[in-house]
Each structure stands twice: as C-alpha cells, then as structure tokens.
GROMACS .gro file of C-alpha atoms in nm:
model
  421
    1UNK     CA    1   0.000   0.000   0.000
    2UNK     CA    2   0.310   0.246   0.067
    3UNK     CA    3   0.367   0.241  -0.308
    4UNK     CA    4   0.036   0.245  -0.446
    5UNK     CA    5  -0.161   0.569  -0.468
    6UNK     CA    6  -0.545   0.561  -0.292
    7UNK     CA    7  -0.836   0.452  -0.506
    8UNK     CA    8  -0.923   0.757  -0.742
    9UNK     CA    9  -0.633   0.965  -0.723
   10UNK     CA   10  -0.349   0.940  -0.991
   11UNK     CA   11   0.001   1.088  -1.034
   12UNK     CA   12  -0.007   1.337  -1.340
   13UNK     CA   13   0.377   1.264  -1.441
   14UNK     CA   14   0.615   1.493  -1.625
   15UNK     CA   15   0.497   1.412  -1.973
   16UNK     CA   16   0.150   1.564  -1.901
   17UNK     CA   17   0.203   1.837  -1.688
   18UNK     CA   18   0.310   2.022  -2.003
   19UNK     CA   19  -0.049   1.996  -2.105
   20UNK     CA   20  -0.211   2.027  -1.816
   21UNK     CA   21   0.067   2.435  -1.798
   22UNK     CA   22  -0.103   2.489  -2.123
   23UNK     CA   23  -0.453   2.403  -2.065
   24UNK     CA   24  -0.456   2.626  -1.754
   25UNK     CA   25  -0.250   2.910  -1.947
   26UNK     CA   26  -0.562   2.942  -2.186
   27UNK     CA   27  -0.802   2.930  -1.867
   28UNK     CA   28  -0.617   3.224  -1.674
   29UNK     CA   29  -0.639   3.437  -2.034
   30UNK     CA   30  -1.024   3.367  -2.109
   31UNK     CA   31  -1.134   3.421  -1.773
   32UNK     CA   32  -0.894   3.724  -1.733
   33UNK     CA   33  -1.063   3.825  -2.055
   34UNK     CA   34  -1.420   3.817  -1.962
   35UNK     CA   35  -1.314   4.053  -1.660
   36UNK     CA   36  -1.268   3.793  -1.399
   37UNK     CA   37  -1.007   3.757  -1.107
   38UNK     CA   38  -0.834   3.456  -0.962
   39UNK     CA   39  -0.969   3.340  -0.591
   40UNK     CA   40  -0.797   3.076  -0.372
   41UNK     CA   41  -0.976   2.928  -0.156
   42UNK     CA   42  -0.909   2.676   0.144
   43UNK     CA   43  -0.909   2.282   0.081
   44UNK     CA   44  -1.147   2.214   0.314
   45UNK     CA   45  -1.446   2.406   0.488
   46UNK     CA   46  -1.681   2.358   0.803
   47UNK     CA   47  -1.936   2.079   0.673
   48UNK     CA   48  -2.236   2.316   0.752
   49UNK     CA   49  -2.150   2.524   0.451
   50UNK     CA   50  -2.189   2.230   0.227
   51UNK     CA   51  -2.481   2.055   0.397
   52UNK     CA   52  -2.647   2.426   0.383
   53UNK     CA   53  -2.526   2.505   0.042
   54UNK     CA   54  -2.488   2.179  -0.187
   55UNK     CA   55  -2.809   2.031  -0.030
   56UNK     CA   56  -2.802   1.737   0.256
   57UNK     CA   57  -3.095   1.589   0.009
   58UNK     CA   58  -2.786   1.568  -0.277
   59UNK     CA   59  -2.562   1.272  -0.364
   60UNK     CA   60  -2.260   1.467  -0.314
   61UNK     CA   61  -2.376   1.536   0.086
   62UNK     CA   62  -2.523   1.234   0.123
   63UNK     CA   63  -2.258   0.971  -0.048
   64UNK     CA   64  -1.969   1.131  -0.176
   65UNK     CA   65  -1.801   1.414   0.075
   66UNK     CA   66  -1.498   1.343   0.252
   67UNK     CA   67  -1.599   1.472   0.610
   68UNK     CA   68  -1.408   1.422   0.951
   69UNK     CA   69  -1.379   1.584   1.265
   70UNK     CA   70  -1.044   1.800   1.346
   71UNK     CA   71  -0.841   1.746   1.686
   72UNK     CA   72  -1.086   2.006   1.851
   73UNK     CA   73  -1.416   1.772   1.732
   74UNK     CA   74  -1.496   2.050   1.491
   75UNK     CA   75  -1.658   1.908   1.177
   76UNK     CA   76  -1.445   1.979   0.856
   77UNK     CA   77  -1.491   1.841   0.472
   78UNK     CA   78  -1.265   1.872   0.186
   79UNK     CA   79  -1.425   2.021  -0.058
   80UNK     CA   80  -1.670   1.872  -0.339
   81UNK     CA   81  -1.666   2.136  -0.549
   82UNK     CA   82  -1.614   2.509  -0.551
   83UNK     CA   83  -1.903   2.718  -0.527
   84UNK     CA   84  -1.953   2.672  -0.160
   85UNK     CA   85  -1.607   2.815  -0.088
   86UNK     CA   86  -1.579   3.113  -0.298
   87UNK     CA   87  -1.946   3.202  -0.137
   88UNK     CA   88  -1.837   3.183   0.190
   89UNK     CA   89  -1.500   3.392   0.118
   90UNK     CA   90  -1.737   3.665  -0.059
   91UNK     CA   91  -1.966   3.714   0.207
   92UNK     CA   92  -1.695   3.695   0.514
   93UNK     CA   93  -1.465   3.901   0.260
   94UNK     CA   94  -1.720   4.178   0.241
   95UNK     CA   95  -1.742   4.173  -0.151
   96UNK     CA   96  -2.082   4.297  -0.103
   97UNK     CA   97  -1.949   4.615  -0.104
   98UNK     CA   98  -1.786   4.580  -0.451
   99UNK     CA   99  -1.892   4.700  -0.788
  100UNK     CA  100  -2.116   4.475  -0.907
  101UNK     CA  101  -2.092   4.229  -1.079
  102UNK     CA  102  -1.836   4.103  -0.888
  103UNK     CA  103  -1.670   3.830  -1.133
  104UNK     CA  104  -1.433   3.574  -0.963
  105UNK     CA  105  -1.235   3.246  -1.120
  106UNK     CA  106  -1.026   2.952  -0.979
  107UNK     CA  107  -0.872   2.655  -1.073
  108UNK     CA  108  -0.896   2.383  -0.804
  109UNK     CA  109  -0.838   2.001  -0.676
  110UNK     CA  110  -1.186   1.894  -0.559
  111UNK     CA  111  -1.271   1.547  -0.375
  112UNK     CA  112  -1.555   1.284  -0.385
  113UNK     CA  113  -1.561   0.977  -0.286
  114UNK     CA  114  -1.765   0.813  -0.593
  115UNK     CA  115  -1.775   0.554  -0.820
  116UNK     CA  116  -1.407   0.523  -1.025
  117UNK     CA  117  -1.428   0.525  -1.372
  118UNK     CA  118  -1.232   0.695  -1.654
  119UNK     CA  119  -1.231   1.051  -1.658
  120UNK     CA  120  -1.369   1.056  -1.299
  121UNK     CA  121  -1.129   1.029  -0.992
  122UNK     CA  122  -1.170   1.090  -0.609
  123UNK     CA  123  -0.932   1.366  -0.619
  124UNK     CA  124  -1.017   1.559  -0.896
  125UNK     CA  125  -0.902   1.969  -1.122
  126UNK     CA  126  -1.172   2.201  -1.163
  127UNK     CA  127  -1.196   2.534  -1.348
  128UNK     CA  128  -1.487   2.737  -1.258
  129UNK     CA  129  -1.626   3.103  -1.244
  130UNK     CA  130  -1.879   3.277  -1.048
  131UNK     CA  131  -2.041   3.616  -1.135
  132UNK     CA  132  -2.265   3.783  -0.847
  133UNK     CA  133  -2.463   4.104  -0.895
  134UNK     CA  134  -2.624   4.068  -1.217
  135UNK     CA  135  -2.943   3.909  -1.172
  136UNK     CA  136  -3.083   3.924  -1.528
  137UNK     CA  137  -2.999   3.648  -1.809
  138UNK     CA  138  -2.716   3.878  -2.027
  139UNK     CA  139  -2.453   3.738  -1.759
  140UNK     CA  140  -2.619   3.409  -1.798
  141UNK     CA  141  -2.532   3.384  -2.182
  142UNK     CA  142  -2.210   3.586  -2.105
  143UNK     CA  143  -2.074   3.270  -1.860
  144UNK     CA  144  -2.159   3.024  -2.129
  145UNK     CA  145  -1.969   3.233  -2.395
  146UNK     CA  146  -1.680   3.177  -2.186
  147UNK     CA  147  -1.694   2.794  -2.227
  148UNK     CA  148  -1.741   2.830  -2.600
  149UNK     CA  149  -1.482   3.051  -2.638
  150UNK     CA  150  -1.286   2.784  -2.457
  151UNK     CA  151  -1.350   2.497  -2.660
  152UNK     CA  152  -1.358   2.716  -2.977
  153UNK     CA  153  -0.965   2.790  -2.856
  154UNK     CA  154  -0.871   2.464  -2.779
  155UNK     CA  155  -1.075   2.277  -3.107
  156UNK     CA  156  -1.300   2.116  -2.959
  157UNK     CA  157  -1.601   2.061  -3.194
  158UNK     CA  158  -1.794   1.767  -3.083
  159UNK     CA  159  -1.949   1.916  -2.738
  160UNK     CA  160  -2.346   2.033  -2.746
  161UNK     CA  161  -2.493   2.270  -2.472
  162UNK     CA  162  -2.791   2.195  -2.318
  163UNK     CA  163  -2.984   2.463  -2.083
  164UNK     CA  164  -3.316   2.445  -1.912
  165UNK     CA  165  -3.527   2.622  -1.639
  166UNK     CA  166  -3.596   2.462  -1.314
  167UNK     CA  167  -3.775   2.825  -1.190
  168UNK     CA  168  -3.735   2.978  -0.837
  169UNK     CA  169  -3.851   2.851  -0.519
  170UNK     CA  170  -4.195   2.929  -0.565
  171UNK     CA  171  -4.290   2.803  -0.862
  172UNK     CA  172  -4.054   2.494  -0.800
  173UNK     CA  173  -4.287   2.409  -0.484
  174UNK     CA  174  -4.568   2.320  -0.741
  175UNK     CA  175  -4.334   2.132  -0.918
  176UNK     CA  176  -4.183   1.920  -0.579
  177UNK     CA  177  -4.592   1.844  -0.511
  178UNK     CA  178  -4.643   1.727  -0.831
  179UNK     CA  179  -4.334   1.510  -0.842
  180UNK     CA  180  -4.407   1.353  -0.481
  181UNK     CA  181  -4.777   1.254  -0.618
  182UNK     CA  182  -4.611   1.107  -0.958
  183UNK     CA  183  -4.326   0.891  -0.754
  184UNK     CA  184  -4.650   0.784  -0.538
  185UNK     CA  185  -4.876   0.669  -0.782
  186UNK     CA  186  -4.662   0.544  -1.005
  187UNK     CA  187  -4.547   0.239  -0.777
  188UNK     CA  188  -4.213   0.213  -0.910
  189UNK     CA  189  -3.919   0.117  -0.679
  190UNK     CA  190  -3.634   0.364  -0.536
  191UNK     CA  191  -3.360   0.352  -0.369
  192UNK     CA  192  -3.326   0.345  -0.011
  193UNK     CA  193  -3.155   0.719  -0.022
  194UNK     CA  194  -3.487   0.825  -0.272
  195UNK     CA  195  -3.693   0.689  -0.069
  196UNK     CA  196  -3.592   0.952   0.169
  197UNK     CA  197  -3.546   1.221  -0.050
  198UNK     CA  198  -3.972   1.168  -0.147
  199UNK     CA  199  -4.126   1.385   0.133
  200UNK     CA  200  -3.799   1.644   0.177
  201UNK     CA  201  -3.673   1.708  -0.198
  202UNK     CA  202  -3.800   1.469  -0.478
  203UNK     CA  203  -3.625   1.667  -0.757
  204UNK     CA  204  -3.336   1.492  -0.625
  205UNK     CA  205  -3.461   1.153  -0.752
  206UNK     CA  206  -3.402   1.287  -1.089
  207UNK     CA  207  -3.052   1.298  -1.082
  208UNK     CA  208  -3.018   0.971  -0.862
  209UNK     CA  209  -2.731   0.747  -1.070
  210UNK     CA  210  -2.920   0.388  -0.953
  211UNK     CA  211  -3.043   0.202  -1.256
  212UNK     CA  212  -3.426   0.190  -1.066
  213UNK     CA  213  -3.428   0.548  -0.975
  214UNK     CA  214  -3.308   0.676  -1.341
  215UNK     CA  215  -3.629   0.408  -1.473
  216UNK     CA  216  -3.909   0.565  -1.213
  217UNK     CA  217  -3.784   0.909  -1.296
  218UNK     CA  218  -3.820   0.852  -1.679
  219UNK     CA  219  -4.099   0.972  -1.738
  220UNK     CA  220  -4.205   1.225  -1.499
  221UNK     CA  221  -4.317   1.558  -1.512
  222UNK     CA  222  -4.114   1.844  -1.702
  223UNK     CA  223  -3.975   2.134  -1.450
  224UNK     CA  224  -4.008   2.369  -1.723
  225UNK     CA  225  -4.387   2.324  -1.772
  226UNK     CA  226  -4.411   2.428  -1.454
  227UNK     CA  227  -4.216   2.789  -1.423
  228UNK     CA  228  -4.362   3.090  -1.302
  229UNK     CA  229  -4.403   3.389  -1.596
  230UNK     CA  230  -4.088   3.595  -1.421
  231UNK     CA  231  -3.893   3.269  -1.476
  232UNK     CA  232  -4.041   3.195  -1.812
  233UNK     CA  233  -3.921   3.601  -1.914
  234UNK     CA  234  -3.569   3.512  -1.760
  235UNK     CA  235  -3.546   3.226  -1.996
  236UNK     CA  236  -3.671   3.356  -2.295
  237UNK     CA  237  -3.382   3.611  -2.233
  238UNK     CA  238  -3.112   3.345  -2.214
  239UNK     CA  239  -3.241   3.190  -2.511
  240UNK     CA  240  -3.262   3.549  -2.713
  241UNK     CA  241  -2.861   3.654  -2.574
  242UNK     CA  242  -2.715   3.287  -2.678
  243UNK     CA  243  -2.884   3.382  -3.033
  244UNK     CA  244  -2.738   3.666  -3.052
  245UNK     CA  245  -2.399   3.548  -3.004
  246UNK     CA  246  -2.463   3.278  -3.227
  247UNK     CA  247  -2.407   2.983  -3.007
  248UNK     CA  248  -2.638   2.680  -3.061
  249UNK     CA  249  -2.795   2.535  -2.855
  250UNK     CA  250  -3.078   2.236  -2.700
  251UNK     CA  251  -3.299   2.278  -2.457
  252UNK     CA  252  -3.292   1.951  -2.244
  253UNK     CA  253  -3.608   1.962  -1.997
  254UNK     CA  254  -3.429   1.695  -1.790
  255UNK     CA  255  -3.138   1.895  -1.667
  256UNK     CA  256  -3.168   1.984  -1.273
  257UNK     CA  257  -2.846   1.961  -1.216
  258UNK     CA  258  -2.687   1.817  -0.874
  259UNK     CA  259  -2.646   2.092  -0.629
  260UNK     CA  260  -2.980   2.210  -0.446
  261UNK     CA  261  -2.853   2.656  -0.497
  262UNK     CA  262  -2.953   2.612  -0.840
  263UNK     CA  263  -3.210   2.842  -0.945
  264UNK     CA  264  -3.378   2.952  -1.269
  265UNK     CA  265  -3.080   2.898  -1.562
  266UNK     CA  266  -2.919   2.520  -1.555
  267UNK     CA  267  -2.689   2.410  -1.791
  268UNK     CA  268  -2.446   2.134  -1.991
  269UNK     CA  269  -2.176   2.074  -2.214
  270UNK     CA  270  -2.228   1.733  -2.282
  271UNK     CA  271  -2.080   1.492  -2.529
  272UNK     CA  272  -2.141   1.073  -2.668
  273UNK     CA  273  -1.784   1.025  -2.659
  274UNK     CA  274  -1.716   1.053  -2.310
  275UNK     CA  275  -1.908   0.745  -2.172
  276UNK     CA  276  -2.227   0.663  -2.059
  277UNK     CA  277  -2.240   0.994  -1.789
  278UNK     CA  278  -2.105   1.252  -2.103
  279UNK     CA  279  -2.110   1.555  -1.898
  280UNK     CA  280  -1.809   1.852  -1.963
  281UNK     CA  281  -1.933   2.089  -1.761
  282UNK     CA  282  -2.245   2.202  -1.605
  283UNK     CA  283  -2.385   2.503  -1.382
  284UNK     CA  284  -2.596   2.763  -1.337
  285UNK     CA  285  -2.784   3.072  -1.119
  286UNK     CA  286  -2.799   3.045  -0.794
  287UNK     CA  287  -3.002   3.372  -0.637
  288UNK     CA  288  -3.052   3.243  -0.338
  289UNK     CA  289  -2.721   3.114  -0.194
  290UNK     CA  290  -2.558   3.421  -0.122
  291UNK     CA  291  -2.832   3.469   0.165
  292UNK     CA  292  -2.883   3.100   0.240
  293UNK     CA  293  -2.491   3.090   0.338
  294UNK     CA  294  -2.524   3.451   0.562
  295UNK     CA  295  -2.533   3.722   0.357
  296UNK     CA  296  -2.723   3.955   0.165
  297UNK     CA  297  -2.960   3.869  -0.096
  298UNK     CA  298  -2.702   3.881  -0.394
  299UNK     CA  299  -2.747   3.658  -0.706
  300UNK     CA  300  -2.499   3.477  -0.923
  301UNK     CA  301  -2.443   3.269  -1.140
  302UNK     CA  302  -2.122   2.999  -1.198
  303UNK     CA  303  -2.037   2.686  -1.356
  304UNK     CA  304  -1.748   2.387  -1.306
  305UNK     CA  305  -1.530   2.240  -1.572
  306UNK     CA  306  -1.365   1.879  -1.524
  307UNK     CA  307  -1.025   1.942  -1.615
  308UNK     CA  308  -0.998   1.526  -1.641
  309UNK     CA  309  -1.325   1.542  -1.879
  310UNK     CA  310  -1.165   1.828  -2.086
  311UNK     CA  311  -0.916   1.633  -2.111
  312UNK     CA  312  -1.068   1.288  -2.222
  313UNK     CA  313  -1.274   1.503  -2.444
  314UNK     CA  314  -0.988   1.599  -2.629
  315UNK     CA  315  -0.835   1.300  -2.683
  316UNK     CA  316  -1.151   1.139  -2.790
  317UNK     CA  317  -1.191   1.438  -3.085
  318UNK     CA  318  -0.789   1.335  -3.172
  319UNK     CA  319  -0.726   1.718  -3.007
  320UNK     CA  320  -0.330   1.753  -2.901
  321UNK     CA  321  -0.150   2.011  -2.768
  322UNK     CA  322   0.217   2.103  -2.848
  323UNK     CA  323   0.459   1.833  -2.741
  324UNK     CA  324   0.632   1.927  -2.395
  325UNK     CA  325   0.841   2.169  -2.406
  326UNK     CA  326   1.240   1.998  -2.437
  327UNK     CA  327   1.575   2.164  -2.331
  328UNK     CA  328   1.672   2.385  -2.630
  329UNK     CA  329   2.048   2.305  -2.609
  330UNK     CA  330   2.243   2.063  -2.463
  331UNK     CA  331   2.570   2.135  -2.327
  332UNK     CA  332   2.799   1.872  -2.426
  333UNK     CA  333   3.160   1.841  -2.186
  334UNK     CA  334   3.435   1.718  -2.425
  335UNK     CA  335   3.642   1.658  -2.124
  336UNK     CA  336   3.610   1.715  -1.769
  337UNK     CA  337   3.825   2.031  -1.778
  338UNK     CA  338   3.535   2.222  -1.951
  339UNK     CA  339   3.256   2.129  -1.647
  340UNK     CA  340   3.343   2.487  -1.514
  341UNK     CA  341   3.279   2.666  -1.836
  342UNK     CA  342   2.971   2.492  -1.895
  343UNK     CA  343   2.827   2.572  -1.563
  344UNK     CA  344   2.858   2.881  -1.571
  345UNK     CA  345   2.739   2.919  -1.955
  346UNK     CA  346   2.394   2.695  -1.860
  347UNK     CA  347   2.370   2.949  -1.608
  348UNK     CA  348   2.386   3.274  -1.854
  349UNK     CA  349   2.206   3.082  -2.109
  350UNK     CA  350   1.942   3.039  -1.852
  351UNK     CA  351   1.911   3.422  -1.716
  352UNK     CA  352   1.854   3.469  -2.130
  353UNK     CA  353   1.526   3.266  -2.123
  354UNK     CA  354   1.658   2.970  -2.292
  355UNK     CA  355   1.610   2.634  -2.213
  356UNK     CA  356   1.961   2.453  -2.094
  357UNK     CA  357   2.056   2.107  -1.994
  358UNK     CA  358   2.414   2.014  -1.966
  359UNK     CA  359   2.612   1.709  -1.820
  360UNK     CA  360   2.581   1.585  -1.422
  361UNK     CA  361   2.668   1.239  -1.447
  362UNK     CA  362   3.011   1.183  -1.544
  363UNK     CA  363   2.932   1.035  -1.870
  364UNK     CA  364   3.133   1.012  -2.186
  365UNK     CA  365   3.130   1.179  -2.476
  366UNK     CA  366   2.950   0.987  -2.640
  367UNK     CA  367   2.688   0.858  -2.351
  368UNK     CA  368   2.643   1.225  -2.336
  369UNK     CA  369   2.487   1.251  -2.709
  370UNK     CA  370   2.291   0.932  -2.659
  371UNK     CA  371   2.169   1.128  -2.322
  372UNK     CA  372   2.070   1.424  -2.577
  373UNK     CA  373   1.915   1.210  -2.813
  374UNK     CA  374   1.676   1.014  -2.579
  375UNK     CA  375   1.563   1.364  -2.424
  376UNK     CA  376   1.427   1.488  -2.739
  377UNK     CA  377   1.681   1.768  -2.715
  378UNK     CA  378   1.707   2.020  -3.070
  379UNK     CA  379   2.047   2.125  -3.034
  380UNK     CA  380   2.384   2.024  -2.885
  381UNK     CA  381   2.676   2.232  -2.845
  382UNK     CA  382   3.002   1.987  -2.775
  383UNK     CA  383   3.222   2.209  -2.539
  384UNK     CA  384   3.638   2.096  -2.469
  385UNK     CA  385   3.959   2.265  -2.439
  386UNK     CA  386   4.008   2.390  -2.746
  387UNK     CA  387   3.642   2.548  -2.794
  388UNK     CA  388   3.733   2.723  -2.456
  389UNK     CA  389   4.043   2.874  -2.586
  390UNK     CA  390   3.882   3.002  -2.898
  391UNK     CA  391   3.561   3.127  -2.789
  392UNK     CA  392   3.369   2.906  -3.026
  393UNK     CA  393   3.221   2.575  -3.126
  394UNK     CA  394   2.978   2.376  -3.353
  395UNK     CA  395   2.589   2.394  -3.249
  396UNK     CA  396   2.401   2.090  -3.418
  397UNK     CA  397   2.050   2.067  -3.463
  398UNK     CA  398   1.979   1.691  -3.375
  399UNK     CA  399   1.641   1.690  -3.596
  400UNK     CA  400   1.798   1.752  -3.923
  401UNK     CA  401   2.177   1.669  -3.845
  402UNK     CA  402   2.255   2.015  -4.011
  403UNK     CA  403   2.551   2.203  -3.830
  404UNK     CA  404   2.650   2.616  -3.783
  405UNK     CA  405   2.926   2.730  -3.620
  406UNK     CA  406   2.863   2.991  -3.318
  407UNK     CA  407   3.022   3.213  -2.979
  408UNK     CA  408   3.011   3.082  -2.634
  409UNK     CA  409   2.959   3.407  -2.543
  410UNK     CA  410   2.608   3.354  -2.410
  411UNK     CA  411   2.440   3.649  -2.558
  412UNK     CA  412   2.587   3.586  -2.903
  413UNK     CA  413   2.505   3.223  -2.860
  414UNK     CA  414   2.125   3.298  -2.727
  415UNK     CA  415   2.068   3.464  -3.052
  416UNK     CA  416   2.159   3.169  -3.270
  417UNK     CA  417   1.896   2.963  -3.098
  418UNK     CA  418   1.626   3.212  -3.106
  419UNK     CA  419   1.683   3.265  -3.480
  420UNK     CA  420   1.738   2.877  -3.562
  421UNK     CA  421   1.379   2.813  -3.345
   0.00000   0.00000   0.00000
C-alpha cells in the first residue's frame, strides 16, 4: 500500500504536466478576458457550509463528501466542489461592497468519494467562475460564452450545450408536489436514499445514478412546464442573448443539475464520446445562496469544468496540444576540464530565457549525445579545451543533423537559438 496511490487519485507525471501548464495558461487568459479575477480558496471548509449550500438531500452530501472531525471535534470536509467556498470567502470578505458584478475564477483540486471510472477520480481539477450582482440572463449567456470561447480555442467541436429552467422557489414548490404525487402513484421502486429524498426534496430523484431510480424518474413531469411567468421572461432572455452570439444550442427539460442553490438557468456541455455519464461541464444561477450561506440577498451565477473530462474530451476528438516543451540546447563536456565553463554558460544561457541542460553524471562523450538524443533535445553544443580557448564551437540541430558554427559568449550564442527556433 506504501507504493500504491489511494483509489481515485493518480500521479499526473512529467509528460502531461506540459499539457495540463497549457490548458490552464488558456483558462487564466479567457477568464482574465471576460473581466474575472483569480480566488484561492481553502481545501477544506466547516461541513455546515456544504450541507447548507450543496443540499443534505444531494448525492454529493449524502454519499460522496470526505468529512471528519479536526483534533478540537470540529466538523471539517474537503471540498466537493467550488461554489460553496468562494461564497463563503465573498460574504466573510465583504465583496458585497464591490462593484457589481463582482466576477471571480479559480482553478482547483476537488474530492468525492464516488464511483471510479475513466475521466472521474476521487481527487479531482476544476476550473470554474462565479459572477454575483447581475441578476438578469445577459450574464447568464455571457458565462456560457466563456466555455465556448474555450472549446472554440482549444478545437473542440464535438461538445453540445444543453440549458433548461428549473424556476425559483416558488414556482418549484408546485413542481416538488407534483413530483411527490407522480413517484406515489406510479409504484415504481427507489432507492433506499430516494426513498428519503420523497417527502424532503423529490427533484433529487431525478438525478439519482441507480439504474431503478433513473427508470421511475423517466418519465415524470417536465420542471419547465411548470415555471412561473418571471422565470419563463428570464429564460426567454437566455435563449434570445445565446442567439445573438450565435451559439447553438438544446434545450434539455431533464437537466436539474446536482447541487440544491440552483435556481432559474441550468446548464451542460455534454458529449457521446465521453461514456455513458457525457457531462463537460455544467452550472448555473444560484439567487438564493448568497443569503442562504449569511449574507445579503445577492445573485450569481457559476459553472465547473472537469479538467480530467476536458481532457478525455480531447483526446476522444484526436485534439493535441504542443509536445512538452524539451531543453533547447544541450551542453555537451568534451572533457572534464570544460565542467566549469559549462556551468557557468547553462547558467547565462538560462538568465537569457533559454532552455539549458548540460552534463551531471560523469558520462562520456559519447553517452552524453545518446543522453541528448533520448531527451528529445534540438540542439547540442560539444564544449572541450580547445572550444574554450577560442571562444567558439559547432551547435548541431539533432532533428535535421545540419551544423552552424557559433560564440560561447552567451548572448551571441542565445541569438543563434532564437533565430534557428
């Protein structure tokens, strides 16, 4: 067990962090774009603010939170997602006194303890933004923009956005009466957990992930018939801004999404090549949580991005990024005498911005340009004596075997690369 990482968690090893820098480089720019600012939050948080927030009716509260008490029996959770967090920060941060909106981003690890399967982990990356102040649909179809822009940038193609309505807390309490009486009279079996949810929050049965559950719930009653005419207005509005920008889209009257803050405006990136659950990213208003967590009545709206599902996405479309980066130049010692030399030209190379490996090992010569070779290294400078003496040598470019002489002094010798890249 001392050598084997937990159940859900993986290493993400040198020859993907590359990717995962890039990935995150476009995030920071879009969301920096679109006006928003980087938050960091804590790891974990006091349960309360996820059984208060996320919903103790949910799947995440219920089944999937890592929860345990601290050495002074206080009750602490890591966090399932990261809503709850940045809600929490803006209210004790006094944001409220902001300009609104008040537009905030982060890029997190995230934890649930759920079912294993590819693209889904325990320990888990999430990109997500949250907008508060703006309580009309324009921000609504300005967050989804964002994500479109994103997989526009990254060539993704084969994702399709799904939104729907699930209306505020009045005209959802219709809704919740009308589900209760369909579960009823329908006879069909639930789980033990729905079976619990029935009286306190059967809305929650539709996104149960048991095979009996997702079979009872197949037919029931639509959320959307059910919205109230403010509600209705508010998505007519979301539906007239995503036109505008010209982003298609599906209404899917089955979305509720699996957080109880959501209000009015749900929605998916989804996709048939992720598996059978081929959700990107999902999210959506949330009016009320601002004031269910302890402050004022602020709305806002947010969504969460998978990095591991924007990831599988892309390799299922055949998307790649740019190979990791290599060393530039490799600093070849013709003879032990030169070590010096070399260290301290890695060292100048290095203050120039370029990219500098050089010998550590003791090797030969030519162990040394096997060494290079394996790396993936483009060019090699061999460095002795003699090269010392006359303040030059031979750079070789290792893909195409071609040679041009060049100075060790390091700013002379910077400028070759650059121009030969």
């Amino acid at each position: 067990m001392l050598t084997k990482a937990p159940k859900g968690t993986r290493d993400i090893l040198p020859g993907e962090t590359a990717a995962w820098r890039k990935i995150e480089g476009v995030l920071h720019e879009l969301a920096t774009l679109y006006g928003y600012e980087e938050i960091r939050t804590p790891v974990f948080e006091h349960t309360e603010l996820f059984q208060r927030s996320v919903g103790d009716t949910t799947d995440i509260v219920q089944k999937e939170m890592y929860t345990f008490p601290d050495k002074a029996g206080r009750s602490l959770t890591l966090r399932p997602e990261g809503t709850a967090g940045v809600v929490r920060s803006f209210i004790e941060q006094g944001m409220t006194s902001l300009a609104m909106p008040v537009r905030l981003y982060y890029l997190i690890s995230a934890y649930r303890y759920e079912n294993v399967q590819k693209g889904r982990y325990r320990e888990f990356h999430q990109f997500g933004a949250e907008a508060f102040g703006a309580p009309g649909p324009d921000i609504d179809a300005e967050v989804i923009s964002l994500l479109w822009l994103l997989f526009e940038r990254l060539g993704i193609k084969q994702v399709q956005l799904n939104i729907n309505s699930i209306g505020c807390p009045v005209c959802r309490r219709a809704y919740q009466e009308r589900l209760k009486t369909f579960f009823v009279d329908s006879g069909k079996n639930l789980c033990q957990t729905c079976l619990g949810r029935l009286n306190r929050n059967p809305m929650r049965i539709l996104d149960c992930k048991e095979a009996e559950c997702r079979t009872a719930s197949a037919h029931a009653p639509d959320l959307l018939d059910f919205v109230c005419g403010s509600c209705r207005d508010h998505f007519d509005g979301l539906q007239q801004g995503l036109v505008r920008l010209q982003i298609p889209y599906q209404i899917d009257k089955r979305i509720v999404r699996g957080l109880d803050y959501y209000t009015r405006t749900v929605f998916e990136f989804v996709s048939d090549s992720i598996g059978a659950q081929g959700t990107v990213c999902g999210g959506g208003r949330y009016d009320g949580l601002v004031e269910e967590c302890g402050g004022a009545r602020v709305p806002g709206i947010g969504f969460g991005l998978g990095l591991e599902r924007l990831f599988l996405q892309m390799e299922s479309e055949g998307v790649s990024l740019t190979d990791e980066e290599k060393p530039k130049v490799f600093l070849v010692a013709a003879e032990a005498t030169a070590i010096p030399f070399i260290d301290g030209l890695a060292y100048a190379l290095r203050r120039r911005g370029i990219r500098t490996d050089r010998e550590l090992t003791g090797r030969s010569l030519k162990a040394q340009m096997k060494y290079a070779g394996k790396t993936g290294v483009r060019y090699v400078v061999v460095i002795g004596g003699d090269e010392i003496a006359s303040g030059s040598a031979t750079l070789k470019d290792m893909d195409t075997g071609e040679t041009v002489p060049v100075s060790l002094d390091p700013e002379a010798l910077k400028n070759v690369i650059a121009r030969e890249m």
